[in-house]
Amino acid sequence: MKINFDKNTGLIPAIIQDATTKNVLMLGYMNQESFDKTIETNKVTFYSRSKQRLWTKGEESGNFLHLIDIKNDCDDDSLLVTVNPQGPTCHKGTDTCWAEENTQEFGFLSTLENTIQNRIENPDEASYVASLYKRGINKMAQKVGEEAVEVVIEAKDSNDELFLDESADLLFHYLILLQAKGFKLNDIVEVLKSRKK
């Protein structure tokens, strides 16, 4: 890997990203020595501008950043470092240096989950989610079963549009049932990850 440490007086920015969630955790600076130590130990090490020395993240707190991969950018003067964090990243005790939770996001599906949660917690007569939730767990589970059967039926036909429509209905109703049971997509992801061989 060719890295241009000479461009900025020997220091280059290192963006730290969680390998699983893809969230940015922090920004630090590396010189050649800290980069080499990171590779050697598999624990992210920076050059601390305030301490004027090498600093392995977690050396005092135990909240190490375990190295997964390092990529340099198109100009060879900044790094993207993917890690598995051990505990909170920020010295203030938060997951990230921007005080954000380091949770897995699923784009639109996470937005939909939040909308469903809002409709359940703040019911409105016009809300389909609120009315289904009010009818209880048995009705929600029945709807998931009905939608699953419709997906199977459409899978055997050749109408892709109907298959996708029914698949969307199944996923939507499953997300409602999941929340009614007190879970979210992240819980399902953890189960699937635990099955990885």
mmCIF file with all atom_site columns, N, CA and C in Angstrom, residues 81-128:
data_model
loop_
_atom_site.group_PDB
_atom_site.id
_atom_site.type_symbol
_atom_site.label_atom_id
_atom_site.label_alt_id
_atom_site.label_comp_id
_atom_site.label_asym_id
_atom_site.label_entity_id
_atom_site.label_seq_id
_atom_site.pdbx_PDB_ins_code
_atom_site.Cartn_x
_atom_site.Cartn_y
_atom_site.Cartn_z
_atom_site.occupancy
_atom_site.B_iso_or_equiv
_atom_site.pdbx_formal_charge
_atom_site.auth_seq_id
_atom_site.auth_comp_id
_atom_site.auth_asym_id
_atom_site.auth_atom_id
_atom_site.pdbx_PDB_model_num
ATOM 1   N N  . VAL A 1 81  ? -10.202 3.174  7.830  1.00 0.00 ? 81  VAL A N  1
ATOM 2   C CA . VAL A 1 81  ? -9.814  2.050  8.668  1.00 0.00 ? 81  VAL A CA 1
ATOM 3   C C  . VAL A 1 81  ? -11.080 1.397  9.206  1.00 0.00 ? 81  VAL A C  1
ATOM 4   N N  . THR A 1 82  ? -11.331 0.147  8.794  1.00 0.00 ? 82  THR A N  1
ATOM 5   C CA . THR A 1 82  ? -12.509 -0.556 9.306  1.00 0.00 ? 82  THR A CA 1
ATOM 6   C C  . THR A 1 82  ? -12.090 -1.407 10.494 1.00 0.00 ? 82  THR A C  1
ATOM 7   N N  . VAL A 1 83  ? -12.948 -1.392 11.517 1.00 0.00 ? 83  VAL A N  1
ATOM 8   C CA . VAL A 1 83  ? -12.591 -2.000 12.804 1.00 0.00 ? 83  VAL A CA 1
ATOM 9   C C  . VAL A 1 83  ? -13.777 -2.733 13.415 1.00 0.00 ? 83  VAL A C  1
ATOM 10  N N  . ASN A 1 84  ? -13.462 -3.551 14.388 1.00 0.00 ? 84  ASN A N  1
ATOM 11  C CA . ASN A 1 84  ? -14.451 -4.068 15.329 1.00 0.00 ? 84  ASN A CA 1
ATOM 12  C C  . ASN A 1 84  ? -14.157 -3.376 16.654 1.00 0.00 ? 84  ASN A C  1
ATOM 13  N N  . PRO A 1 85  ? -15.033 -2.441 17.070 1.00 0.00 ? 85  PRO A N  1
ATOM 14  C CA . PRO A 1 85  ? -14.762 -1.723 18.315 1.00 0.00 ? 85  PRO A CA 1
ATOM 15  C C  . PRO A 1 85  ? -15.052 -2.604 19.528 1.00 0.00 ? 85  PRO A C  1
ATOM 16  N N  . GLN A 1 86  ? -14.220 -2.452 20.549 1.00 0.00 ? 86  GLN A N  1
ATOM 17  C CA . GLN A 1 86  ? -14.417 -3.152 21.814 1.00 0.00 ? 86  GLN A CA 1
ATOM 18  C C  . GLN A 1 86  ? -14.875 -2.104 22.812 1.00 0.00 ? 86  GLN A C  1
ATOM 19  N N  . GLY A 1 87  ? -16.182 -1.929 22.932 1.00 0.00 ? 87  GLY A N  1
ATOM 20  C CA . GLY A 1 87  ? -16.725 -0.900 23.816 1.00 0.00 ? 87  GLY A CA 1
ATOM 21  C C  . GLY A 1 87  ? -16.914 0.413  23.097 1.00 0.00 ? 87  GLY A C  1
ATOM 22  N N  . PRO A 1 88  ? -17.280 1.462  23.853 1.00 0.00 ? 88  PRO A N  1
ATOM 23  C CA . PRO A 1 88  ? -17.490 2.776  23.244 1.00 0.00 ? 88  PRO A CA 1
ATOM 24  C C  . PRO A 1 88  ? -16.194 3.319  22.663 1.00 0.00 ? 88  PRO A C  1
ATOM 25  N N  . THR A 1 89  ? -16.303 4.096  21.600 1.00 0.00 ? 89  THR A N  1
ATOM 26  C CA . THR A 1 89  ? -15.119 4.642  20.948 1.00 0.00 ? 89  THR A CA 1
ATOM 27  C C  . THR A 1 89  ? -14.687 5.966  21.566 1.00 0.00 ? 89  THR A C  1
ATOM 28  N N  . CYS A 1 90  ? -15.638 6.828  21.870 1.00 0.00 ? 90  CYS A N  1
ATOM 29  C CA . CYS A 1 90  ? -15.294 8.171  22.360 1.00 0.00 ? 90  CYS A CA 1
ATOM 30  C C  . CYS A 1 90  ? -14.834 8.124  23.814 1.00 0.00 ? 90  CYS A C  1
ATOM 31  N N  . HIS A 1 91  ? -13.874 8.991  24.158 1.00 0.00 ? 91  HIS A N  1
ATOM 32  C CA . HIS A 1 91  ? -13.388 9.071  25.539 1.00 0.00 ? 91  HIS A CA 1
ATOM 33  C C  . HIS A 1 91  ? -14.462 9.557  26.506 1.00 0.00 ? 91  HIS A C  1
ATOM 34  N N  . LYS A 1 92  ? -15.561 10.106 25.941 1.00 0.00 ? 92  LYS A N  1
ATOM 35  C CA . LYS A 1 92  ? -16.671 10.556 26.790 1.00 0.00 ? 92  LYS A CA 1
ATOM 36  C C  . LYS A 1 92  ? -17.671 9.433  27.060 1.00 0.00 ? 92  LYS A C  1
ATOM 37  N N  . GLY A 1 93  ? -17.384 8.241  26.525 1.00 0.00 ? 93  GLY A N  1
ATOM 38  C CA . GLY A 1 93  ? -18.226 7.084  26.814 1.00 0.00 ? 93  GLY A CA 1
ATOM 39  C C  . GLY A 1 93  ? -19.316 6.801  25.800 1.00 0.00 ? 93  GLY A C  1
ATOM 40  N N  . THR A 1 94  ? -19.369 7.569  24.706 1.00 0.00 ? 94  THR A N  1
ATOM 41  C CA . THR A 1 94  ? -20.377 7.329  23.682 1.00 0.00 ? 94  THR A CA 1
ATOM 42  C C  . THR A 1 94  ? -19.824 6.412  22.592 1.00 0.00 ? 94  THR A C  1
ATOM 43  N N  . ASP A 1 95  ? -20.734 5.808  21.848 1.00 0.00 ? 95  ASP A N  1
ATOM 44  C CA . ASP A 1 95  ? -20.323 4.873  20.795 1.00 0.00 ? 95  ASP A CA 1
ATOM 45  C C  . ASP A 1 95  ? -19.445 5.524  19.743 1.00 0.00 ? 95  ASP A C  1
ATOM 46  N N  . THR A 1 96  ? -19.766 6.775  19.397 1.00 0.00 ? 96  THR A N  1
ATOM 47  C CA . THR A 1 96  ? -19.002 7.505  18.393 1.00 0.00 ? 96  THR A CA 1
ATOM 48  C C  . THR A 1 96  ? -18.596 8.860  18.969 1.00 0.00 ? 96  THR A C  1
ATOM 49  N N  . CYS A 1 97  ? -17.671 9.519  18.304 1.00 0.00 ? 97  CYS A N  1
ATOM 50  C CA . CYS A 1 97  ? -17.251 10.848 18.742 1.00 0.00 ? 97  CYS A CA 1
ATOM 51  C C  . CYS A 1 97  ? -18.277 11.929 18.397 1.00 0.00 ? 97  CYS A C  1
ATOM 52  N N  . TRP A 1 98  ? -19.373 11.531 17.780 1.00 0.00 ? 98  TRP A N  1
ATOM 53  C CA . TRP A 1 98  ? -20.468 12.451 17.481 1.00 0.00 ? 98  TRP A CA 1
ATOM 54  C C  . TRP A 1 98  ? -21.669 12.130 18.358 1.00 0.00 ? 98  TRP A C  1
ATOM 55  N N  . ALA A 1 99  ? -21.453 11.345 19.404 1.00 0.00 ? 99  ALA A N  1
ATOM 56  C CA . ALA A 1 99  ? -22.483 10.977 20.387 1.00 0.00 ? 99  ALA A CA 1
ATOM 57  C C  . ALA A 1 99  ? -23.676 10.272 19.737 1.00 0.00 ? 99  ALA A C  1
ATOM 58  N N  . GLU A 1 100 ? -23.398 9.492  18.699 1.00 0.00 ? 100 GLU A N  1
ATOM 59  C CA . GLU A 1 100 ? -24.448 8.710  18.049 1.00 0.00 ? 100 GLU A CA 1
ATOM 60  C C  . GLU A 1 100 ? -24.338 7.257  18.485 1.00 0.00 ? 100 GLU A C  1
ATOM 61  N N  . GLU A 1 101 ? -25.474 6.564  18.491 1.00 0.00 ? 101 GLU A N  1
ATOM 62  C CA . GLU A 1 101 ? -25.441 5.140  18.774 1.00 0.00 ? 101 GLU A CA 1
ATOM 63  C C  . GLU A 1 101 ? -24.872 4.398  17.573 1.00 0.00 ? 101 GLU A C  1
ATOM 64  N N  . ASN A 1 102 ? -24.045 3.426  17.835 1.00 0.00 ? 102 ASN A N  1
ATOM 65  C CA . ASN A 1 102 ? -23.438 2.644  16.763 1.00 0.00 ? 102 ASN A CA 1
ATOM 66  C C  . ASN A 1 102 ? -24.301 1.417  16.488 1.00 0.00 ? 102 ASN A C  1
ATOM 67  N N  . THR A 1 103 ? -25.468 1.671  15.920 1.00 0.00 ? 103 THR A N  1
ATOM 68  C CA . THR A 1 103 ? -26.389 0.581  15.614 1.00 0.00 ? 103 THR A CA 1
ATOM 69  C C  . THR A 1 103 ? -26.473 0.376  14.115 1.00 0.00 ? 103 THR A C  1
ATOM 70  N N  . GLN A 1 104 ? -26.790 -0.834 13.740 1.00 0.00 ? 104 GLN A N  1
ATOM 71  C CA . GLN A 1 104 ? -26.936 -1.183 12.323 1.00 0.00 ? 104 GLN A CA 1
ATOM 72  C C  . GLN A 1 104 ? -28.174 -0.486 11.765 1.00 0.00 ? 104 GLN A C  1
ATOM 73  N N  . GLU A 1 105 ? -28.026 0.130  10.631 1.00 0.00 ? 105 GLU A N  1
ATOM 74  C CA . GLU A 1 105 ? -29.153 0.772  9.945  1.00 0.00 ? 105 GLU A CA 1
ATOM 75  C C  . GLU A 1 105 ? -29.406 0.040  8.639  1.00 0.00 ? 105 GLU A C  1
ATOM 76  N N  . PHE A 1 106 ? -30.669 0.009  8.243  1.00 0.00 ? 106 PHE A N  1
ATOM 77  C CA . PHE A 1 106 ? -31.054 -0.698 7.028  1.00 0.00 ? 106 PHE A CA 1
ATOM 78  C C  . PHE A 1 106 ? -31.751 0.234  6.043  1.00 0.00 ? 106 PHE A C  1
ATOM 79  N N  . GLY A 1 107 ? -31.295 1.485  6.001  1.00 0.00 ? 107 GLY A N  1
ATOM 80  C CA . GLY A 1 107 ? -31.846 2.433  5.045  1.00 0.00 ? 107 GLY A CA 1
ATOM 81  C C  . GLY A 1 107 ? -33.343 2.619  5.217  1.00 0.00 ? 107 GLY A C  1
ATOM 82  N N  . PHE A 1 108 ? -34.077 2.443  4.125  1.00 0.00 ? 108 PHE A N  1
ATOM 83  C CA . PHE A 1 108 ? -35.523 2.658  4.155  1.00 0.00 ? 108 PHE A CA 1
ATOM 84  C C  . PHE A 1 108 ? -36.224 1.736  5.149  1.00 0.00 ? 108 PHE A C  1
ATOM 85  N N  . LEU A 1 109 ? -35.725 0.509  5.305  1.00 0.00 ? 109 LEU A N  1
ATOM 86  C CA . LEU A 1 109 ? -36.376 -0.416 6.242  1.00 0.00 ? 109 LEU A CA 1
ATOM 87  C C  . LEU A 1 109 ? -36.287 0.099  7.677  1.00 0.00 ? 109 LEU A C  1
ATOM 88  N N  . SER A 1 110 ? -35.196 0.754  8.038  1.00 0.00 ? 110 SER A N  1
ATOM 89  C CA . SER A 1 110 ? -35.092 1.341  9.375  1.00 0.00 ? 110 SER A CA 1
ATOM 90  C C  . SER A 1 110 ? -36.064 2.504  9.518  1.00 0.00 ? 110 SER A C  1
ATOM 91  N N  . THR A 1 111 ? -36.213 3.297  8.456  1.00 0.00 ? 111 THR A N  1
ATOM 92  C CA . THR A 1 111 ? -37.189 4.390  8.476  1.00 0.00 ? 111 THR A CA 1
ATOM 93  C C  . THR A 1 111 ? -38.592 3.830  8.642  1.00 0.00 ? 111 THR A C  1
ATOM 94  N N  . LEU A 1 112 ? -38.896 2.748  7.927  1.00 0.00 ? 112 LEU A N  1
ATOM 95  C CA . LEU A 1 112 ? -40.203 2.115  8.039  1.00 0.00 ? 112 LEU A CA 1
ATOM 96  C C  . LEU A 1 112 ? -40.427 1.565  9.448  1.00 0.00 ? 112 LEU A C  1
ATOM 97  N N  . GLU A 1 113 ? -39.400 0.946  10.017 1.00 0.00 ? 113 GLU A N  1
ATOM 98  C CA . GLU A 1 113 ? -39.501 0.456  11.404 1.00 0.00 ? 113 GLU A CA 1
ATOM 99  C C  . GLU A 1 113 ? -39.845 1.590  12.363 1.00 0.00 ? 113 GLU A C  1
ATOM 100 N N  . ASN A 1 114 ? -39.183 2.731  12.179 1.00 0.00 ? 114 ASN A N  1
ATOM 101 C CA . ASN A 1 114 ? -39.446 3.882  13.048 1.00 0.00 ? 114 ASN A CA 1
ATOM 102 C C  . ASN A 1 114 ? -40.862 4.407  12.868 1.00 0.00 ? 114 ASN A C  1
ATOM 103 N N  . THR A 1 115 ? -41.357 4.397  11.623 1.00 0.00 ? 115 THR A N  1
ATOM 104 C CA . THR A 1 115 ? -42.730 4.836  11.361 1.00 0.00 ? 115 THR A CA 1
ATOM 105 C C  . THR A 1 115 ? -43.720 3.894  12.038 1.00 0.00 ? 115 THR A C  1
ATOM 106 N N  . ILE A 1 116 ? -43.487 2.593  11.913 1.00 0.00 ? 116 ILE A N  1
ATOM 107 C CA . ILE A 1 116 ? -44.363 1.609  12.561 1.00 0.00 ? 116 ILE A CA 1
ATOM 108 C C  . ILE A 1 116 ? -44.364 1.822  14.070 1.00 0.00 ? 116 ILE A C  1
ATOM 109 N N  . GLN A 1 117 ? -43.179 2.014  14.642 1.00 0.00 ? 117 GLN A N  1
ATOM 110 C CA . GLN A 1 117 ? -43.082 2.232  16.084 1.00 0.00 ? 117 GLN A CA 1
ATOM 111 C C  . GLN A 1 117 ? -43.863 3.477  16.497 1.00 0.00 ? 117 GLN A C  1
ATOM 112 N N  . ASN A 1 118 ? -43.735 4.536  15.710 1.00 0.00 ? 118 ASN A N  1
ATOM 113 C CA . ASN A 1 118 ? -44.455 5.770  16.004 1.00 0.00 ? 118 ASN A CA 1
ATOM 114 C C  . ASN A 1 118 ? -45.964 5.573  15.942 1.00 0.00 ? 118 ASN A C  1
ATOM 115 N N  . ARG A 1 119 ? -46.433 4.810  14.950 1.00 0.00 ? 119 ARG A N  1
ATOM 116 C CA . ARG A 1 119 ? -47.879 4.573  14.814 1.00 0.00 ? 119 ARG A CA 1
ATOM 117 C C  . ARG A 1 119 ? -48.415 3.722  15.976 1.00 0.00 ? 119 ARG A C  1
ATOM 118 N N  . ILE A 1 120 ? -47.580 2.824  16.484 1.00 0.00 ? 120 ILE A N  1
ATOM 119 C CA . ILE A 1 120 ? -47.984 1.990  17.617 1.00 0.00 ? 120 ILE A CA 1
ATOM 120 C C  . ILE A 1 120 ? -48.008 2.819  18.903 1.00 0.00 ? 120 ILE A C  1
ATOM 121 N N  . GLU A 1 121 ? -46.991 3.648  19.092 1.00 0.00 ? 121 GLU A N  1
ATOM 122 C CA . GLU A 1 121 ? -46.881 4.437  20.321 1.00 0.00 ? 121 GLU A CA 1
ATOM 123 C C  . GLU A 1 121 ? -47.796 5.649  20.337 1.00 0.00 ? 121 GLU A C  1
ATOM 124 N N  . ASN A 1 122 ? -48.157 6.166  19.150 1.00 0.00 ? 122 ASN A N  1
ATOM 125 C CA . ASN A 1 122 ? -49.036 7.337  19.041 1.00 0.00 ? 122 ASN A CA 1
ATOM 126 C C  . ASN A 1 122 ? -50.187 7.011  18.100 1.00 0.00 ? 122 ASN A C  1
ATOM 127 N N  . PRO A 1 123 ? -51.105 6.146  18.555 1.00 0.00 ? 123 PRO A N  1
ATOM 128 C CA . PRO A 1 123 ? -52.167 5.659  17.657 1.00 0.00 ? 123 PRO A CA 1
ATOM 129 C C  . PRO A 1 123 ? -53.065 6.778  17.126 1.00 0.00 ? 123 PRO A C  1
ATOM 130 N N  . ASP A 1 124 ? -53.449 6.591  15.882 1.00 0.00 ? 124 ASP A N  1
ATOM 131 C CA . ASP A 1 124 ? -54.346 7.517  15.190 1.00 0.00 ? 124 ASP A CA 1
ATOM 132 C C  . ASP A 1 124 ? -55.417 6.654  14.524 1.00 0.00 ? 124 ASP A C  1
ATOM 133 N N  . GLU A 1 125 ? -56.649 7.102  14.560 1.00 0.00 ? 125 GLU A N  1
ATOM 134 C CA . GLU A 1 125 ? -57.750 6.313  13.983 1.00 0.00 ? 125 GLU A CA 1
ATOM 135 C C  . GLU A 1 125 ? -57.540 6.010  12.509 1.00 0.00 ? 125 GLU A C  1
ATOM 136 N N  . ALA A 1 126 ? -56.849 6.890  11.803 1.00 0.00 ? 126 ALA A N  1
ATOM 137 C CA . ALA A 1 126 ? -56.651 6.708  10.370 1.00 0.00 ? 126 ALA A CA 1
ATOM 138 C C  . ALA A 1 126 ? -55.485 5.763  10.060 1.00 0.00 ? 126 ALA A C  1
ATOM 139 N N  . SER A 1 127 ? -54.743 5.349  11.064 1.00 0.00 ? 127 SER A N  1
ATOM 140 C CA . SER A 1 127 ? -53.560 4.531  10.854 1.00 0.00 ? 127 SER A CA 1
ATOM 141 C C  . SER A 1 127 ? -53.899 3.049  10.777 1.00 0.00 ? 127 SER A C  1
ATOM 142 N N  . TYR A 1 128 ? -53.527 2.413  9.651  1.00 0.00 ? 128 TYR A N  1
ATOM 143 C CA . TYR A 1 128 ? -53.723 0.970  9.500  1.00 0.00 ? 128 TYR A CA 1
ATOM 144 C C  . TYR A 1 128 ? -52.902 0.215  10.533 1.00 0.00 ? 128 TYR A C  1
#
